[in-house]
Short mmCIF file of C-alpha atoms and ligand atoms in Angstrom, two decimals:
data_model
loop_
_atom_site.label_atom_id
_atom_site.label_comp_id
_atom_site.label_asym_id
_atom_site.label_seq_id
_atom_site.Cartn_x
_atom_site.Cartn_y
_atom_site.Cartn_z
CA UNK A 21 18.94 -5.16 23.76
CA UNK A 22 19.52 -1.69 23.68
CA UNK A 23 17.04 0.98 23.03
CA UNK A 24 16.66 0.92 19.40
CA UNK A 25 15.66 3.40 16.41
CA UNK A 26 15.03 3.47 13.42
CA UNK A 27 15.35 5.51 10.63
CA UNK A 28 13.43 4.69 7.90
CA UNK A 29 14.47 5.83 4.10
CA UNK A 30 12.93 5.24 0.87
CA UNK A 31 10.51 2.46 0.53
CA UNK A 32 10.40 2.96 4.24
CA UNK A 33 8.19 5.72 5.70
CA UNK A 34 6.25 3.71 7.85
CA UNK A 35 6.53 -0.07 8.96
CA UNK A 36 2.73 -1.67 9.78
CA UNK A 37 4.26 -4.43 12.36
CA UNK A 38 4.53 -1.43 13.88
CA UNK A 39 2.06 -1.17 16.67
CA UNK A 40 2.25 2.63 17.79
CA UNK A 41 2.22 3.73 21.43
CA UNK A 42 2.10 7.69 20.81
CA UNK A 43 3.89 10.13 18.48
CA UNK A 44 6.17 13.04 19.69
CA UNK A 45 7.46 15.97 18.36
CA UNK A 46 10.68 17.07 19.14
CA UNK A 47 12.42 20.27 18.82
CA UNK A 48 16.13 20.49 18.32
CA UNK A 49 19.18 22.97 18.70
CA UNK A 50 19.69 22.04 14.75
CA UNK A 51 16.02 22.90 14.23
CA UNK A 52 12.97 20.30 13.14
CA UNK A 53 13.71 16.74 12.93
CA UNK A 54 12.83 14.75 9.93
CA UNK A 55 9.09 14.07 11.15
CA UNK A 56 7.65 13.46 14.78
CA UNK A 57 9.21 10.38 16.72
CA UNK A 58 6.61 7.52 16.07
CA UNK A 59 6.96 5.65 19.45
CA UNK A 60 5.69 1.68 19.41
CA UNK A 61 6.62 -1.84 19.63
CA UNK A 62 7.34 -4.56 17.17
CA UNK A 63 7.61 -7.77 18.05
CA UNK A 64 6.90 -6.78 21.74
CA UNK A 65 9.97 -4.83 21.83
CA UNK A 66 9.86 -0.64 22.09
CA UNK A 67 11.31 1.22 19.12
CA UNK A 68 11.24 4.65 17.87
CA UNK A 69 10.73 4.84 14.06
CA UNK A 70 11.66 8.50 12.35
CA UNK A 71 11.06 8.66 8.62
CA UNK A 72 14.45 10.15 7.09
CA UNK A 73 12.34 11.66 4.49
CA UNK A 74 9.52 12.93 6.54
CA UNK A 75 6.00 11.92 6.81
CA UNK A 76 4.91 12.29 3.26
CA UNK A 77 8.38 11.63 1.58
CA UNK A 78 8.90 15.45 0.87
CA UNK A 79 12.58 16.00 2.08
CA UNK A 80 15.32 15.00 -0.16
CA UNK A 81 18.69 13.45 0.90
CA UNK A 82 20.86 16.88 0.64
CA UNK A 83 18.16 18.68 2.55
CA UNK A 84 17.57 16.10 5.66
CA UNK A 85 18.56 17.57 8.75
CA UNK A 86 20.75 15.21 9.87
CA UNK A 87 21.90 16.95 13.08
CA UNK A 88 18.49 17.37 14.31
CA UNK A 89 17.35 13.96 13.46
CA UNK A 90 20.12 12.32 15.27
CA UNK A 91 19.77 15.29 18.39
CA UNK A 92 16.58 14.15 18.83
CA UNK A 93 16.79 10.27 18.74
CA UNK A 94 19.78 10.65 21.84
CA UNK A 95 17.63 13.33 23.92
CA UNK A 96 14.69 9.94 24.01
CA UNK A 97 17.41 8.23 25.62
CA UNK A 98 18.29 5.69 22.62
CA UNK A 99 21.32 4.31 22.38
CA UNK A 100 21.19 2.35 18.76
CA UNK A 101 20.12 3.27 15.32
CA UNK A 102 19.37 1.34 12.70
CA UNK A 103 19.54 3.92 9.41
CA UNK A 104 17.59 1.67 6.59
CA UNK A 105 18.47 2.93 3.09
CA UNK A 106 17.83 2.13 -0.57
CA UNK A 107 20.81 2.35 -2.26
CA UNK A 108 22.24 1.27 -6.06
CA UNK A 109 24.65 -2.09 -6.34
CA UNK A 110 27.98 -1.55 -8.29
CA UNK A 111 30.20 -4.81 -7.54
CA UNK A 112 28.41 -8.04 -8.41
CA UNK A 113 27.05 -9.67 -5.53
CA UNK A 114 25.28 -6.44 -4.65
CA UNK A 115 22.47 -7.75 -7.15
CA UNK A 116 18.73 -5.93 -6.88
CA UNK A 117 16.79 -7.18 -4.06
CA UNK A 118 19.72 -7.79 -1.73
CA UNK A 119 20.53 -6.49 1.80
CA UNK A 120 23.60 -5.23 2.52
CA UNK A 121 24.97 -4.81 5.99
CA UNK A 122 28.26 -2.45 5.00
CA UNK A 123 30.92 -2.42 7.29
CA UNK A 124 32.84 0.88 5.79
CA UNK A 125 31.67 4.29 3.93
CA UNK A 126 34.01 6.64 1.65
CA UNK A 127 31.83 10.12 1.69
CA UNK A 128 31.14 11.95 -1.96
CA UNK A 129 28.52 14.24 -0.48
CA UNK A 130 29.17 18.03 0.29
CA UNK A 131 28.29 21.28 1.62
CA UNK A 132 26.23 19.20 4.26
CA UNK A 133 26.12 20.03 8.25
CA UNK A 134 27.86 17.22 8.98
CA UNK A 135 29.24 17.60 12.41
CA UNK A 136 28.21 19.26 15.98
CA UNK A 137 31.55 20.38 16.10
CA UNK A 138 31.31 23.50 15.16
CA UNK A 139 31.10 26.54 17.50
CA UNK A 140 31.35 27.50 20.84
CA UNK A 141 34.06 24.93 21.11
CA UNK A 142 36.85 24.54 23.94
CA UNK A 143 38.53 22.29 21.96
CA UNK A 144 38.87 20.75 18.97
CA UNK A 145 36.79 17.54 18.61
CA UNK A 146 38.12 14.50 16.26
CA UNK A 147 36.25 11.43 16.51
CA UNK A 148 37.65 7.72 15.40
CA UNK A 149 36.20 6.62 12.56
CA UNK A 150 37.92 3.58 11.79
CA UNK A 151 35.29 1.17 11.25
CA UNK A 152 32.03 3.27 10.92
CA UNK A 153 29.45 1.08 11.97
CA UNK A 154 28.84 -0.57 15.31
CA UNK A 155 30.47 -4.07 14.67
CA UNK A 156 27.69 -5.50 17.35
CA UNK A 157 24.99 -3.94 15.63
CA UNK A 158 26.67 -5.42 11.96
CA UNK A 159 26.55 -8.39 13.46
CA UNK A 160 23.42 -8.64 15.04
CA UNK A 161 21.60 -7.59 11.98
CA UNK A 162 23.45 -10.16 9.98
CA UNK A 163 22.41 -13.06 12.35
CA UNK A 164 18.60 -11.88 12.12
CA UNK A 165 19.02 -11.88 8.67
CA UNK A 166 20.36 -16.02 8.92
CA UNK A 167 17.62 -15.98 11.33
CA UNK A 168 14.51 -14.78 9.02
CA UNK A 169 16.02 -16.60 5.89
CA UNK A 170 17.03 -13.06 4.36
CA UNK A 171 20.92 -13.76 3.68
CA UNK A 172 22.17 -10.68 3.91
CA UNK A 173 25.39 -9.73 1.90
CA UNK A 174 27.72 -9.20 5.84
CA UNK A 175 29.96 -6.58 4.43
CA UNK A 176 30.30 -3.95 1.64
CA UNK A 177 31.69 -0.31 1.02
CA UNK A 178 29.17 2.49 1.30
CA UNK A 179 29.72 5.59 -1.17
CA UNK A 180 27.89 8.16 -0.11
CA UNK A 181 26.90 11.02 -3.17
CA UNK A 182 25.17 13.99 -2.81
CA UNK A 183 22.35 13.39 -5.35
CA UNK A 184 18.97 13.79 -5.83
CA UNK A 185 20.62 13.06 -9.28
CA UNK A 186 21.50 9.86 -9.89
CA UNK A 187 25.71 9.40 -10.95
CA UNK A 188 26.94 8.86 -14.09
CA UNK A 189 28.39 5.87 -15.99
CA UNK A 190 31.59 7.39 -15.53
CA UNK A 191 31.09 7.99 -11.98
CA UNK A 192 30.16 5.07 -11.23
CA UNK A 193 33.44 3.37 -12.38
CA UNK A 194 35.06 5.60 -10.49
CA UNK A 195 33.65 4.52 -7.27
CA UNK A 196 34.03 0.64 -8.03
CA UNK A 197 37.80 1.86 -8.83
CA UNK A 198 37.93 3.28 -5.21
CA UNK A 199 36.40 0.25 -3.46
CA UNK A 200 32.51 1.30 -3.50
CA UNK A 201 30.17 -1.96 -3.65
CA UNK A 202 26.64 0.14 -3.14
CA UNK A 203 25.94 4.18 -3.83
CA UNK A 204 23.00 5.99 -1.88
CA UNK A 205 22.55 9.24 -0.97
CA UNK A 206 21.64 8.60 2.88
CA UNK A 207 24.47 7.12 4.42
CA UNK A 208 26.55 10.20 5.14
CA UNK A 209 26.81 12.68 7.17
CA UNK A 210 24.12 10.45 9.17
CA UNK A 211 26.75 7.63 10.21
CA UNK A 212 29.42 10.48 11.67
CA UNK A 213 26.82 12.18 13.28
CA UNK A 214 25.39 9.36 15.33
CA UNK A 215 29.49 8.38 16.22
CA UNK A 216 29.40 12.28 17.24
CA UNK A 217 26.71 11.65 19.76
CA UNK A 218 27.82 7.96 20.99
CA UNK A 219 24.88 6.52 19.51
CA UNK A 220 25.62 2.81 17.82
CA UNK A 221 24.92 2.95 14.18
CA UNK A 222 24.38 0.95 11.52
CA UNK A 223 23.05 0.41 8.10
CA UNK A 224 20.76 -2.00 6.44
CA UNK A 225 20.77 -0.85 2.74
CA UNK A 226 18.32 -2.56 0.25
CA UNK A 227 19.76 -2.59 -3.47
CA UNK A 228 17.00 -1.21 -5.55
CA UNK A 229 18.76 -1.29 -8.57
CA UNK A 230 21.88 -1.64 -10.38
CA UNK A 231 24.30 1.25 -10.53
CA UNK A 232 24.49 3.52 -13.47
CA UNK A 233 26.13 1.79 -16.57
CA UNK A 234 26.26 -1.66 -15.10
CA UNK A 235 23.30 -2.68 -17.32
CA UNK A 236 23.97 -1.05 -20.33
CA UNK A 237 20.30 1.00 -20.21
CA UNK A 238 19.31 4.16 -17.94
CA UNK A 239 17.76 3.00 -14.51
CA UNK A 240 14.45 2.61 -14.54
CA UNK A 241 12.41 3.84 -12.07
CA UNK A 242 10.00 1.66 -12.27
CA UNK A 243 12.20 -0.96 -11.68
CA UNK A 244 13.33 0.57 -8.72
CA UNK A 245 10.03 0.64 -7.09
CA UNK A 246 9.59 -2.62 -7.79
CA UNK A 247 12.54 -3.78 -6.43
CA UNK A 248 12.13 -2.14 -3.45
CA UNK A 249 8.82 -3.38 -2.67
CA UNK A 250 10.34 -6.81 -2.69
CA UNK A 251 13.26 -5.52 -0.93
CA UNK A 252 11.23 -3.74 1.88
CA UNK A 253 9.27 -6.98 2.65
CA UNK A 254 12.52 -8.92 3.21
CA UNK A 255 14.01 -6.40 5.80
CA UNK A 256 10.82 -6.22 7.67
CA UNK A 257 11.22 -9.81 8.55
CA UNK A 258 14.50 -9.46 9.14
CA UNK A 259 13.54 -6.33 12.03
CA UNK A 260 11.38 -9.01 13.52
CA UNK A 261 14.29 -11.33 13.92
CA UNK A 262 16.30 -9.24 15.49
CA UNK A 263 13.95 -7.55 17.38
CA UNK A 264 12.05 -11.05 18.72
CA UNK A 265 15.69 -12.79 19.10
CA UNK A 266 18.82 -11.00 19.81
CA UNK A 267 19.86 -8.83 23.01
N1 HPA B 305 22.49 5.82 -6.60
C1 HPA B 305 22.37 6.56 -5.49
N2 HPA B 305 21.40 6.38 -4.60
C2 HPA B 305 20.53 5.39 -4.81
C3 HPA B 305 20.60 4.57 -5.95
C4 HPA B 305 21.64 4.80 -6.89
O1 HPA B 305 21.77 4.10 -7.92
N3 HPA B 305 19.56 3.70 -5.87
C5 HPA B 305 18.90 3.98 -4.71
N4 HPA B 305 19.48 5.01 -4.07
#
């Protein structure tokens, strides 16, 4: 398999199968990374693991430094990330609890850095972004998932929003007009950045929660912890799998 990462998002800032080799702090064109690269091996396999939200959960979505996070991870020489978020479910299979592999995006968030295509260029740089994920990463995470009993939902349209806020009702309806199934805050610009640098990407999201309005009561954080404890548990089994049987 190939050198993998992981970036770890809510629910997420450290996995204890973990067994850590050494830490390393990296220092990037963009500026800091997210937290020091925690260097180790689960199921006898090396990974890096970088908490999205730094150490101590301090850094919100809109202020992660996506650039330097994703500089950092291709300077150690990996070549696939793994971006683990918790995200909201809109359509109805995308129930609390689940995991959701997506296999597209459609971007809400703004006034991010969200490309390293910006100055001092010779040319102008467009990248494809047909199909946003790595379809052999998608697919390897969805057999680990068969694997490890987790069931994963295999597909699913990823609507990125700015937050920290939480949407609306309204805007919610609005995205399951456009073709959204789950809404986090994570996904984007972190997906086009890692295309930017040729690094394979994709996205495990756990569903912490229903989307706002599709219960008919405001969102309860409490709820949401709880479903991501549950949630959490379930994709750790399904790292193992892929890390102890694919590649
Ligand atoms: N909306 C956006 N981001 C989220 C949600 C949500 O409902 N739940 C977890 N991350």
């Amino acid at each position: 398999m190939m050198k993998l990462a992981i970036i770890g998002g809510t629910g997420l800032d450290k996995i204890q199968d973990l067994e850590i080799t050494h830490r390393e702090v990296c220092h990037t064109p963009f500026g800091e990374p997210s937290a020091a690269m925690t260097h180790g091996k689960i199921a006898g396999r090396e990974v890096v693991f970088l908490p999205r939200h730094g150490a101590s959960h301090m850094i919100p979505p809109h202020r992660v430094n996506y650039r330097a996070n994703l500089w950092a991870l291709q300077h150690l020489g990996i070549e696939a990330v793994l971006g683990v978020a918790a995200v909201g479910g809109i359509t109805a299979d995308m129930a609390p609890g689940r995991i959701v592999v997506p296999d597209q995006i459609i971007d809400y968030t703004f006034g991010r850095d969200h490309t390293i295509y910006e100055t001092d260029l010779s040319q102008v740089t467009h990248i494809d972004f047909t199909y946003p994920y790595s379809e052999d990463l998608r697919r390897q995470l969805i057999d680990a998932g068969r694997i490890s009993g987790v069931d994963p939902v295999g597909r699913g349209v990823y609507g990125a929003t700015q937050g920290p806020r939480l949407e609306t009702a309204a805007e919610i309806v609005r995205m399951e007009r456009d073709g959204c199934d789950i809404v986090g805050m994570t996904g984007m610009p972190e997906a086009a950045l890692a295309r930017e640098f040729n690094l394979s990407y994709a996205s495990c999201s756990v569903v912490s929660n229903w989307a706002a309005g599709k219960q008919g009561s405001p969102i309860s954080m409490k709820e949401v912890e709880k479903n991501l404890i549950g949630g959490m548990e379930r994709l750790k089994l399904l790292l193992i799998a892929l890390l102890r049987f694919l590649g």
